[in-house]
Short mmCIF file of C-alpha atoms and ligand atoms in Angstrom, two decimals:
data_model
loop_
_atom_site.label_atom_id
_atom_site.label_comp_id
_atom_site.label_asym_id
_atom_site.label_seq_id
_atom_site.Cartn_x
_atom_site.Cartn_y
_atom_site.Cartn_z
CA MET A 1 -19.79 12.47 -8.67
CA GLU A 2 -19.61 14.41 -5.46
CA ILE A 3 -16.51 12.97 -3.76
CA LYS A 4 -13.38 11.90 -5.62
CA ALA A 5 -10.92 10.58 -3.09
CA ALA A 6 -7.37 9.25 -3.13
CA HIS A 7 -6.03 7.17 -0.25
CA LEU A 8 -2.99 7.71 1.93
CA ASP A 9 -2.27 4.42 3.63
CA MET A 10 0.09 5.29 6.47
CA LYS A 11 0.43 1.65 7.54
CA SER A 12 3.22 1.62 5.09
CA MET A 13 6.19 3.70 3.96
CA ILE A 14 5.10 7.26 4.54
CA PRO A 15 6.61 10.39 3.04
CA THR A 16 8.15 12.97 5.35
CA ALA A 17 5.59 15.43 6.72
CA ASP A 18 7.02 18.23 4.55
CA TYR A 19 6.97 16.20 1.38
CA GLY A 20 3.45 14.98 2.25
CA LEU A 21 2.24 18.55 1.73
CA THR A 22 3.33 18.60 -1.90
CA VAL A 23 1.48 15.32 -2.44
CA ILE A 24 -1.71 17.17 -1.52
CA ASP A 25 -0.92 19.89 -4.07
CA GLU A 26 -0.45 17.26 -6.76
CA LEU A 27 -3.73 15.48 -5.95
CA ALA A 28 -5.63 18.77 -6.05
CA GLU A 29 -4.04 19.56 -9.40
CA GLN A 30 -5.16 16.18 -10.75
CA GLY A 31 -8.79 16.82 -9.78
CA PHE A 32 -9.32 15.06 -6.45
CA ASN A 33 -11.42 16.73 -3.77
CA ALA A 34 -10.83 14.30 -0.90
CA ILE A 35 -8.17 12.12 0.67
CA VAL A 36 -8.84 9.15 2.93
CA VAL A 37 -6.05 8.99 5.48
CA GLU A 38 -5.46 5.68 7.24
CA PHE A 39 -3.15 6.58 10.11
CA GLU A 40 -2.40 3.28 11.82
CA ASP A 41 0.86 3.44 13.75
CA LYS A 42 1.98 6.74 12.16
CA PHE A 43 -0.29 8.93 14.31
CA PRO A 44 1.04 9.60 17.81
CA PHE A 45 -2.08 8.64 19.77
CA ASP A 46 -1.64 9.53 23.44
CA VAL A 47 -4.15 6.90 24.39
CA THR A 48 -2.04 4.05 22.99
CA GLN A 49 0.72 5.22 25.29
CA GLY A 50 3.47 5.96 22.82
CA LEU A 51 3.35 2.69 20.91
CA HIS A 52 3.58 4.33 17.51
CA HIS A 53 6.17 3.94 14.77
CA PRO A 54 9.40 5.95 15.21
CA CYS A 55 8.63 7.76 11.93
CA ALA A 56 5.11 8.80 12.96
CA TRP A 57 4.35 12.44 12.18
CA THR A 58 3.77 14.73 15.15
CA LYS A 59 0.29 16.10 15.84
CA GLU A 60 1.56 19.49 14.72
CA GLU A 61 2.68 18.01 11.40
CA PHE A 62 -0.74 16.40 10.96
CA ARG A 63 -2.39 19.75 11.71
CA ARG A 64 -0.32 21.35 8.96
CA PHE A 65 -1.34 18.55 6.62
CA GLY A 66 -5.01 19.17 7.49
CA ILE A 67 -4.63 22.90 6.86
CA ARG A 68 -2.99 22.29 3.48
CA CYS A 69 -5.87 19.97 2.53
CA LYS A 70 -8.34 22.71 3.42
CA GLU A 71 -6.43 25.30 1.41
CA LYS A 72 -6.54 23.03 -1.61
CA ASN A 73 -10.26 22.17 -1.17
CA ILE A 74 -9.44 18.58 -0.35
CA LYS A 75 -11.66 17.02 2.31
CA LEU A 76 -9.55 15.01 4.73
CA VAL A 77 -11.42 11.82 5.60
CA PRO A 78 -9.85 10.12 8.63
CA LEU A 79 -10.05 6.33 8.62
CA LEU A 80 -9.91 4.61 11.97
CA GLN A 81 -10.47 0.87 11.96
CA SER A 82 -13.21 -0.12 14.40
CA VAL A 83 -13.12 -3.95 14.37
CA GLY A 84 -10.16 -5.56 12.54
CA HIS A 85 -6.81 -4.57 10.99
CA LEU A 86 -5.79 -3.66 14.52
CA ASP A 87 -2.57 -5.59 14.93
CA TYR A 88 -0.67 -2.32 15.29
CA ILE A 89 -2.31 -2.07 18.72
CA LEU A 90 -3.16 -5.63 19.67
CA LYS A 91 0.35 -6.97 19.04
CA TYR A 92 1.50 -5.21 22.20
CA PRO A 93 1.24 -7.11 25.52
CA LYS A 94 -0.52 -4.21 27.22
CA PHE A 95 -3.46 -4.48 24.77
CA ARG A 96 -3.57 -8.27 24.60
CA ASN A 97 -6.62 -8.37 26.84
CA LEU A 98 -8.64 -6.70 24.07
CA ARG A 99 -7.99 -9.44 21.51
CA ASP A 100 -10.81 -11.43 20.02
CA GLY A 101 -10.51 -14.92 21.51
CA GLY A 102 -8.91 -13.65 24.71
CA PRO A 103 -5.24 -12.83 25.46
CA GLU A 104 -4.08 -15.84 23.43
CA GLY A 105 -6.43 -14.97 20.59
CA THR A 106 -5.83 -13.06 17.37
CA SER A 107 -3.95 -9.77 17.20
CA TYR A 108 -5.95 -8.93 14.06
CA GLN A 109 -9.30 -7.89 15.56
CA TRP A 110 -10.54 -6.96 18.97
CA CYS A 111 -13.33 -8.56 20.92
CA LEU A 112 -16.66 -6.85 20.30
CA ALA A 113 -18.14 -8.12 23.53
CA LEU A 114 -15.73 -5.89 25.45
CA GLU A 115 -16.79 -2.36 26.19
CA GLU A 116 -13.13 -1.34 26.58
CA SER A 117 -12.49 -1.81 22.85
CA PHE A 118 -15.27 0.65 22.05
CA ASP A 119 -13.97 3.11 24.64
CA LEU A 120 -10.47 2.96 23.18
CA TRP A 121 -11.82 3.56 19.67
CA CYS A 122 -13.80 6.59 20.88
CA ALA A 123 -10.74 8.01 22.63
CA MET A 124 -8.66 7.59 19.47
CA THR A 125 -11.40 9.22 17.40
CA GLU A 126 -11.43 12.19 19.78
CA GLU A 127 -7.68 12.63 19.33
CA LEU A 128 -8.02 12.58 15.56
CA LEU A 129 -10.88 15.08 15.60
CA GLU A 130 -8.93 17.37 17.87
CA VAL A 131 -6.21 17.52 15.20
CA PHE A 132 -8.68 17.67 12.27
CA PRO A 133 -11.54 19.82 13.60
CA ASP A 134 -13.00 20.43 10.12
CA THR A 135 -13.72 16.76 9.46
CA GLU A 136 -17.00 16.26 7.59
CA ILE A 137 -16.68 12.58 6.67
CA PHE A 138 -15.24 9.84 8.88
CA HIS A 139 -14.43 6.29 7.78
CA ILE A 140 -14.74 3.55 10.40
CA GLY A 141 -13.12 0.81 8.27
CA ALA A 142 -14.52 -2.53 9.51
CA ASP A 143 -13.41 -4.59 6.50
CA GLU A 144 -12.14 -8.16 6.31
CA CYS A 145 -13.28 -9.14 9.79
CA ASN A 146 -13.53 -12.79 10.71
CA MET A 147 -16.98 -13.62 12.05
CA LYS A 148 -16.08 -17.23 12.79
CA LEU A 149 -13.18 -16.92 15.22
CA PRO A 150 -13.89 -18.81 18.41
CA CYS A 151 -14.21 -16.50 21.41
CA GLU A 152 -15.81 -17.23 24.74
CA ALA A 153 -16.88 -13.64 25.30
CA CYS A 154 -18.55 -13.18 21.87
CA GLY A 155 -20.10 -16.63 21.68
CA THR A 156 -21.66 -17.49 18.33
CA ASN A 157 -23.42 -14.27 17.46
CA LYS A 158 -20.39 -12.35 16.27
CA ILE A 159 -22.16 -10.91 13.22
CA ASP A 160 -24.84 -9.38 15.47
CA LEU A 161 -22.15 -7.93 17.71
CA TYR A 162 -20.38 -6.65 14.59
CA ILE A 163 -23.46 -4.82 13.33
CA LYS A 164 -24.16 -3.43 16.75
CA ARG A 165 -20.56 -2.22 17.11
CA VAL A 166 -20.21 -0.58 13.69
CA SER A 167 -23.61 1.05 14.25
CA ARG A 168 -22.42 2.52 17.53
CA CYS A 169 -19.20 3.80 15.95
CA ALA A 170 -21.13 5.30 13.04
CA GLU A 171 -23.60 6.96 15.39
CA TYR A 172 -20.73 8.31 17.45
CA VAL A 173 -19.43 10.31 14.48
CA GLN A 174 -22.89 11.10 13.09
CA LYS A 175 -23.82 12.74 16.38
CA LYS A 176 -20.94 15.11 15.83
CA GLY A 177 -22.47 16.14 12.50
CA MET A 178 -20.24 14.02 10.29
CA LYS A 179 -21.06 11.46 7.63
CA ALA A 180 -19.97 7.90 8.50
CA LEU A 181 -18.40 5.55 5.96
CA LEU A 182 -17.58 1.86 6.31
CA TRP A 183 -16.29 -0.90 4.02
CA ASP A 184 -19.06 -3.16 2.73
CA ASP A 185 -17.45 -6.60 2.50
CA VAL A 186 -18.54 -8.15 5.79
CA PHE A 187 -22.14 -7.38 4.85
CA ARG A 188 -21.53 -8.68 1.33
CA ARG A 189 -20.38 -11.98 2.84
CA TYR A 190 -22.89 -12.34 5.67
CA GLY A 191 -26.04 -10.89 4.15
CA ALA A 192 -26.39 -7.60 2.31
CA ASP A 193 -29.94 -7.36 3.70
CA LYS A 194 -28.29 -6.44 6.99
CA PHE A 195 -27.33 -3.00 5.62
CA ALA A 196 -30.88 -2.07 6.62
CA LEU A 197 -29.88 -2.54 10.28
CA LEU A 198 -27.31 0.28 10.10
CA PRO A 199 -28.19 3.76 11.32
CA LYS A 200 -29.74 5.90 8.60
CA GLY A 201 -27.23 7.70 6.43
CA VAL A 202 -24.24 5.37 6.92
CA ILE A 203 -22.48 5.06 3.58
CA PRO A 204 -21.05 1.66 2.63
CA CYS A 205 -17.96 1.76 0.42
CA VAL A 206 -18.03 -1.10 -2.06
CA TRP A 207 -14.48 -2.20 -2.78
CA MET A 208 -13.90 -4.40 -5.80
CA TYR A 209 -10.32 -4.52 -6.99
CA GLY A 210 -10.54 -6.95 -9.89
CA GLU A 211 -13.72 -7.59 -11.79
CA ILE A 212 -16.90 -5.90 -10.69
CA ASP A 213 -19.88 -7.88 -9.42
CA PHE A 214 -22.52 -5.99 -11.39
CA ASN A 215 -25.40 -7.96 -9.83
CA TYR A 216 -24.34 -6.90 -6.36
CA ILE A 217 -24.00 -3.25 -7.42
CA GLU A 218 -27.44 -3.44 -9.03
CA ARG A 219 -28.94 -4.83 -5.80
CA MET A 220 -27.22 -2.16 -3.72
CA ALA A 221 -28.60 0.55 -5.99
CA ALA A 222 -32.08 -0.96 -5.98
CA SER A 223 -32.12 -0.98 -2.18
CA GLY A 224 -32.08 2.83 -2.27
CA LEU A 225 -28.85 3.12 -0.24
CA GLU A 226 -26.36 5.85 -0.97
CA PHE A 227 -22.95 4.21 -1.41
CA TRP A 228 -19.43 4.74 -2.74
CA GLY A 229 -17.22 2.71 -5.01
CA ALA A 230 -13.58 1.85 -4.39
CA SER A 231 -10.95 0.78 -6.89
CA CYS A 232 -7.42 -0.39 -6.24
CA ILE A 233 -4.92 1.83 -7.99
CA GLN A 234 -1.81 0.52 -6.28
CA ALA A 235 -0.84 -2.64 -4.40
CA HIS A 236 2.33 -4.69 -4.20
CA ARG A 237 3.06 -7.66 -6.42
CA PHE A 238 5.52 -10.19 -4.99
CA TYR A 239 7.10 -7.35 -3.03
CA TYR A 240 8.69 -5.58 -5.93
CA ALA A 241 9.15 -1.85 -5.31
CA MET A 242 6.92 -0.65 -8.14
CA SER A 243 3.57 -2.26 -8.76
CA PRO A 244 2.25 -3.18 -12.19
CA GLN A 245 0.04 -0.49 -13.70
CA GLU A 246 -2.08 -2.37 -16.21
CA PRO A 247 -4.28 -4.48 -13.90
CA LYS A 248 -5.00 -1.30 -11.96
CA MET A 249 -6.03 0.54 -15.12
CA ALA A 250 -8.36 -2.36 -15.95
CA ASN A 251 -10.00 -2.07 -12.52
CA VAL A 252 -10.45 1.69 -12.87
CA ASP A 253 -11.98 1.14 -16.34
CA GLU A 254 -14.52 -1.25 -14.78
CA TRP A 255 -15.53 1.37 -12.25
CA GLY A 256 -15.70 3.86 -15.10
CA LYS A 257 -18.51 1.72 -16.51
CA VAL A 258 -20.36 1.49 -13.20
CA HIS A 259 -20.37 5.09 -12.08
CA PRO A 260 -22.45 6.72 -14.83
CA MET A 261 -25.12 4.01 -14.38
CA TYR A 262 -25.93 4.70 -10.73
CA PRO A 263 -26.56 8.14 -9.24
CA GLN A 264 -26.76 6.34 -5.85
CA ILE A 265 -22.96 6.19 -5.96
CA THR A 266 -21.92 9.56 -4.62
CA GLY A 267 -18.22 8.99 -4.06
CA HIS A 268 -15.20 6.93 -5.04
CA ILE A 269 -11.96 6.04 -3.28
CA GLY A 270 -8.90 5.04 -5.28
CA THR A 271 -7.15 2.84 -2.74
CA ILE A 272 -3.37 2.68 -2.59
CA TRP A 273 -2.34 -0.18 -0.35
CA GLY A 274 0.86 -0.07 1.61
CA ARG A 275 0.38 -3.42 3.28
CA ILE A 276 -2.29 -5.64 4.76
CA GLU A 277 -1.25 -5.24 8.35
CA CYS A 278 1.78 -3.93 10.15
CA GLN A 279 3.29 -7.40 10.46
CA SER A 280 3.66 -7.79 6.70
CA PRO A 281 6.48 -6.11 4.74
CA ILE A 282 6.01 -2.45 3.91
CA ASP A 283 5.37 -1.08 0.46
CA SER A 284 5.69 2.35 -0.95
CA THR A 285 2.48 4.30 -1.12
CA LEU A 286 1.21 7.59 -2.42
CA PRO A 287 4.04 9.44 -4.12
CA GLN A 288 4.86 6.30 -6.11
CA SER A 289 1.29 6.11 -7.41
CA MET A 290 1.06 9.46 -9.18
CA PHE A 291 0.39 7.99 -12.59
CA MET A 292 -2.52 5.87 -11.40
CA THR A 293 -4.03 8.71 -9.40
CA ALA A 294 -4.03 10.75 -12.63
CA TYR A 295 -5.60 7.82 -14.48
CA LEU A 296 -8.36 7.53 -11.89
CA ALA A 297 -8.97 11.28 -11.69
CA GLU A 298 -9.38 11.46 -15.47
CA THR A 299 -11.82 8.53 -15.41
CA LEU A 300 -13.89 10.01 -12.58
CA ASN A 301 -13.99 13.43 -14.18
CA ASN A 302 -14.33 12.59 -17.88
CA GLY A 303 -15.25 8.91 -18.22
CA ILE A 304 -13.36 5.81 -19.33
CA ILE A 305 -9.97 6.36 -20.96
CA LYS A 306 -10.16 4.98 -24.49
CA ASP A 307 -6.49 5.11 -25.51
CA ARG A 308 -4.16 4.16 -22.66
CA LYS A 309 -0.97 4.72 -24.63
CA LYS A 310 -2.02 8.21 -25.60
CA PHE A 311 -3.11 8.95 -22.05
CA ALA A 312 0.24 7.78 -20.64
CA ASP A 313 2.25 9.88 -23.09
CA ASP A 314 0.02 12.96 -22.64
CA PHE A 315 0.16 12.56 -18.87
CA GLY A 316 3.96 12.40 -18.88
CA LYS A 317 4.35 15.40 -21.15
CA LYS A 318 2.07 17.52 -18.98
CA PHE A 319 3.19 16.23 -15.59
CA PHE A 320 6.96 16.27 -16.20
CA GLY A 321 7.13 18.86 -18.98
CA VAL A 322 9.18 16.64 -21.27
CA GLU A 323 8.34 14.26 -24.10
CA LEU A 324 9.42 10.63 -23.59
CA ASP A 325 8.08 7.14 -24.24
CA TYR A 326 6.05 7.07 -21.02
CA ASP A 327 3.83 4.24 -22.17
CA THR A 328 6.78 1.84 -22.45
CA MET A 329 8.23 3.03 -19.16
CA LEU A 330 4.98 2.64 -17.22
CA ARG A 331 3.96 -0.65 -18.81
CA ASN A 332 7.23 -2.32 -17.85
CA PHE A 333 7.41 -1.21 -14.23
CA CYS A 334 7.55 -4.29 -12.02
CA TYR A 335 7.39 -6.78 -14.93
CA GLU A 336 10.49 -5.83 -16.96
CA PRO A 337 12.32 -3.07 -15.09
CA GLU A 338 15.24 -3.22 -17.55
CA TYR A 339 12.98 -1.82 -20.28
CA SER A 340 11.82 1.02 -18.05
CA ALA A 341 15.36 1.79 -16.88
CA PRO A 342 16.77 3.97 -19.72
CA ILE A 343 13.56 6.01 -20.00
CA VAL A 344 13.17 6.67 -16.29
CA ALA A 345 16.89 7.55 -16.08
CA GLU A 346 16.42 10.15 -18.80
CA LEU A 347 13.27 11.41 -17.11
CA LYS A 348 15.08 11.87 -13.80
CA ASP A 349 17.64 14.11 -15.51
CA LYS A 350 15.32 16.04 -17.82
CA ALA A 351 12.03 16.50 -15.92
CA LEU A 352 11.09 20.17 -15.77
CA ARG A 353 8.34 19.60 -13.20
CA HIS A 354 7.72 16.95 -10.52
CA ARG A 355 11.29 15.75 -10.50
CA ASP A 356 10.47 14.21 -7.11
CA ILE A 357 8.21 11.62 -8.75
CA ALA A 358 10.79 10.98 -11.48
CA GLU A 359 13.44 10.29 -8.83
CA ILE A 360 11.14 8.05 -6.80
CA TRP A 361 10.27 5.99 -9.88
CA TYR A 362 13.93 5.83 -10.89
CA ALA A 363 14.95 4.60 -7.43
CA PHE A 364 12.19 2.03 -7.10
CA ASN A 365 12.81 0.74 -10.57
CA ALA A 366 16.51 0.41 -9.72
CA ILE A 367 15.56 -1.69 -6.69
CA ASP A 368 13.35 -3.88 -8.87
CA ARG A 369 16.24 -4.44 -11.28
CA ARG A 370 18.34 -5.65 -8.37
CA ILE A 371 15.58 -7.90 -7.04
CA LEU A 372 15.10 -9.43 -10.47
CA TYR A 373 18.83 -10.09 -10.93
CA ILE A 374 19.22 -11.56 -7.45
CA ASN A 375 16.16 -13.79 -7.90
CA LEU A 376 17.60 -15.07 -11.16
CA CYS A 377 20.92 -15.98 -9.53
CA PHE A 378 19.22 -17.62 -6.58
CA ALA A 379 16.85 -19.65 -8.75
CA ASN A 380 19.79 -20.98 -10.74
CA ASN A 381 21.83 -21.79 -7.65
CA GLU A 382 18.84 -23.57 -6.16
CA ALA A 383 18.38 -25.67 -9.29
CA MET A 384 22.09 -26.58 -9.30
CA LEU A 385 22.33 -27.32 -5.59
CA LYS A 386 22.91 -31.07 -5.94
CA ILE A 387 25.65 -30.49 -8.54
CA TRP A 388 27.32 -27.81 -6.42
CA ARG A 389 27.34 -30.10 -3.38
CA GLU A 390 28.85 -33.01 -5.28
CA GLY A 391 31.53 -30.81 -6.81
CA MET A 392 30.44 -31.81 -10.31
CA ALA A 393 30.37 -28.35 -11.91
CA PRO A 394 33.42 -27.31 -13.93
CA ASP A 395 35.37 -24.20 -12.94
CA GLU A 396 33.90 -22.07 -15.73
CA VAL A 397 30.36 -22.65 -14.47
CA THR A 398 31.16 -22.14 -10.81
CA SER A 399 33.16 -18.98 -11.39
CA ASN A 400 30.36 -17.57 -13.55
CA TRP A 401 27.87 -17.94 -10.70
CA LEU A 402 30.40 -16.84 -8.11
CA ASP A 403 30.61 -13.71 -10.20
CA GLY A 404 26.82 -13.53 -9.79
CA VAL A 405 27.30 -13.65 -6.02
CA ARG A 406 29.81 -10.81 -6.24
CA ARG A 407 27.46 -8.74 -8.43
CA CYS A 408 24.46 -9.43 -6.20
CA TYR A 409 26.36 -7.79 -3.40
CA GLU A 410 28.50 -5.09 -5.05
CA ASP A 411 25.96 -3.79 -7.58
CA THR A 412 23.26 -3.68 -4.91
CA MET A 413 25.51 -1.66 -2.62
CA GLU A 414 26.35 0.69 -5.47
CA VAL A 415 22.68 1.25 -6.38
CA LEU A 416 21.67 1.79 -2.75
CA ALA A 417 24.47 4.32 -2.28
CA GLU A 418 23.27 6.21 -5.35
CA ILE A 419 19.56 6.35 -4.50
CA ARG A 420 19.71 6.76 -0.74
CA PRO A 421 20.44 10.52 -0.69
CA MET A 422 17.75 11.00 -3.34
CA MET A 423 15.13 9.13 -1.33
CA LEU A 424 15.97 10.83 1.96
CA LYS A 425 14.56 14.03 0.44
CA TYR A 426 11.14 12.36 0.39
CA PHE A 427 11.04 9.63 3.04
CA PRO A 428 12.11 9.58 6.69
CA GLU A 429 15.53 7.96 7.03
CA LYS A 430 14.38 5.10 9.26
CA MET A 431 11.46 4.42 6.94
CA TRP A 432 13.75 4.14 3.93
CA ASP A 433 16.13 1.86 5.84
CA GLU A 434 13.20 -0.33 6.88
CA PHE A 435 12.03 -0.57 3.28
CA VAL A 436 15.47 -1.44 1.93
CA ASP A 437 16.03 -3.96 4.69
CA GLN A 438 12.73 -5.70 3.98
CA ARG A 439 13.35 -5.80 0.23
CA LEU A 440 17.05 -6.63 0.17
CA GLY A 441 18.37 -7.40 3.66
CA ALA A 442 17.42 -11.07 3.76
CA LYS A 443 18.44 -11.48 0.13
CA LEU A 444 21.96 -10.26 0.86
CA GLU A 445 22.15 -12.67 3.80
CA GLN A 446 21.09 -15.50 1.52
CA ASN A 447 23.68 -14.35 -0.99
CA GLU A 448 26.39 -15.06 1.61
CA TYR A 449 25.05 -18.59 1.93
CA TRP A 450 25.43 -19.04 -1.84
CA ARG A 451 28.97 -17.67 -1.64
CA HIS A 452 29.81 -20.51 0.78
CA VAL A 453 28.06 -23.16 -1.32
CA LEU A 454 29.77 -22.07 -4.54
CA THR A 455 33.21 -21.65 -2.99
CA ALA A 456 32.93 -25.17 -1.58
CA ALA A 457 31.75 -26.42 -5.01
CA ALA A 458 34.84 -24.94 -6.70
CA ARG A 459 37.12 -26.57 -4.12
CA LYS A 460 35.40 -29.92 -4.44
CA TRP A 461 35.66 -29.88 -8.24
CA LYS A 462 39.45 -29.54 -7.89
CA GLU A 463 39.56 -32.41 -5.37
CA ASN A 464 37.46 -34.58 -7.68
CA LEU A 465 39.83 -33.84 -10.58
CA LYS A 466 42.79 -35.06 -8.51
CA LYS A 467 40.98 -38.35 -7.85
CA ILE A 468 40.74 -39.17 -11.56
ZN1 LIG B 501 -14.76 -11.91 21.16
#
């Protein structure tokens, strides 16, 4: 396969610009030759008038990133959404007029009947290409767009406008001598025959993150189109800090079956999703995913992995330079963080190489342990609510769960104090604070509510006793 790409989703929690450089080194070492970079609000576009995230890298930092990619023979593939996933722009009042459905319409996608939305996209593309002048492949996104949203300007022929728009965007980059990529799913939903309407040479990227639709792949291949595959190697699950590894391995294995069958598939992107859109909570992205990137790279380079346990243990030994029970550690991330805890703690102290990844895993697993404990306390308190309110729980029970309230707060504070300095080596301070706030801030607020409920329950129990 010609292009083996990992994905840096900057919608989400990004590494610092300096640490981002070492991520490139690690991907090159694993056998990738491309990285798809989805900038979103982390690129300081002049044309959006300063409405980027406070942790956005500077253009100079992006230039350095581009140079490091080149040095490591990694093609940097910019991804700039051309239809939907645009809430990072459209949420702002000054861009409301571009929304699909008019100013009161959706902040998710812009109106394709408006020439201004195309002009803005072109201007943003120009800024990206100015920073990455060696770009050979450009991804115009265009996934998950709603073709049925009511809009006076578009009328009822949104799918035609969509095809016309993505064709224009693709041609825009093709004219500059680059290959154009786009996600395939809108075509998959509204008629794969419409791929024929795209300009020649546009490469659809077929993303299938669970089971593979082999019939669809077969039809794509039979149509003579060149296309890419895309797996999901990382995505959040119920907003834990680490994501589960096994479903991702299963998806990569599926793609491992597909790729040798079809020479029409010339590239693959292992997607690592930070979040759906900038209004949903952030997740950690690339550095956290270093095991799954290795798993995908091995599959793309040498075929399906037959023994996952052996692969996990061999990976760990090579990557960290120390022998541990990596299989158990990795398998329990997200699901049973207590089982991963002693192994990842040992790894953090003993790793001879890539201690950064060991520390990141340790910290995220520690957060997951807290989330799990807090959820357990809350679920119990919720189930007991009627009894708490009536003052029917004996002292022993109430004080046990009041102790839970104390531990929810104190242990969380202790863990956060321990991991914060560690994580600030890798993530911008405000980014880390945002992540912690989104994972634990509301939970700690809710914990105060339970403190009140339980304290009142203890008091009421005593009053009830006096009545007897
Ligand atoms: Zn419209």
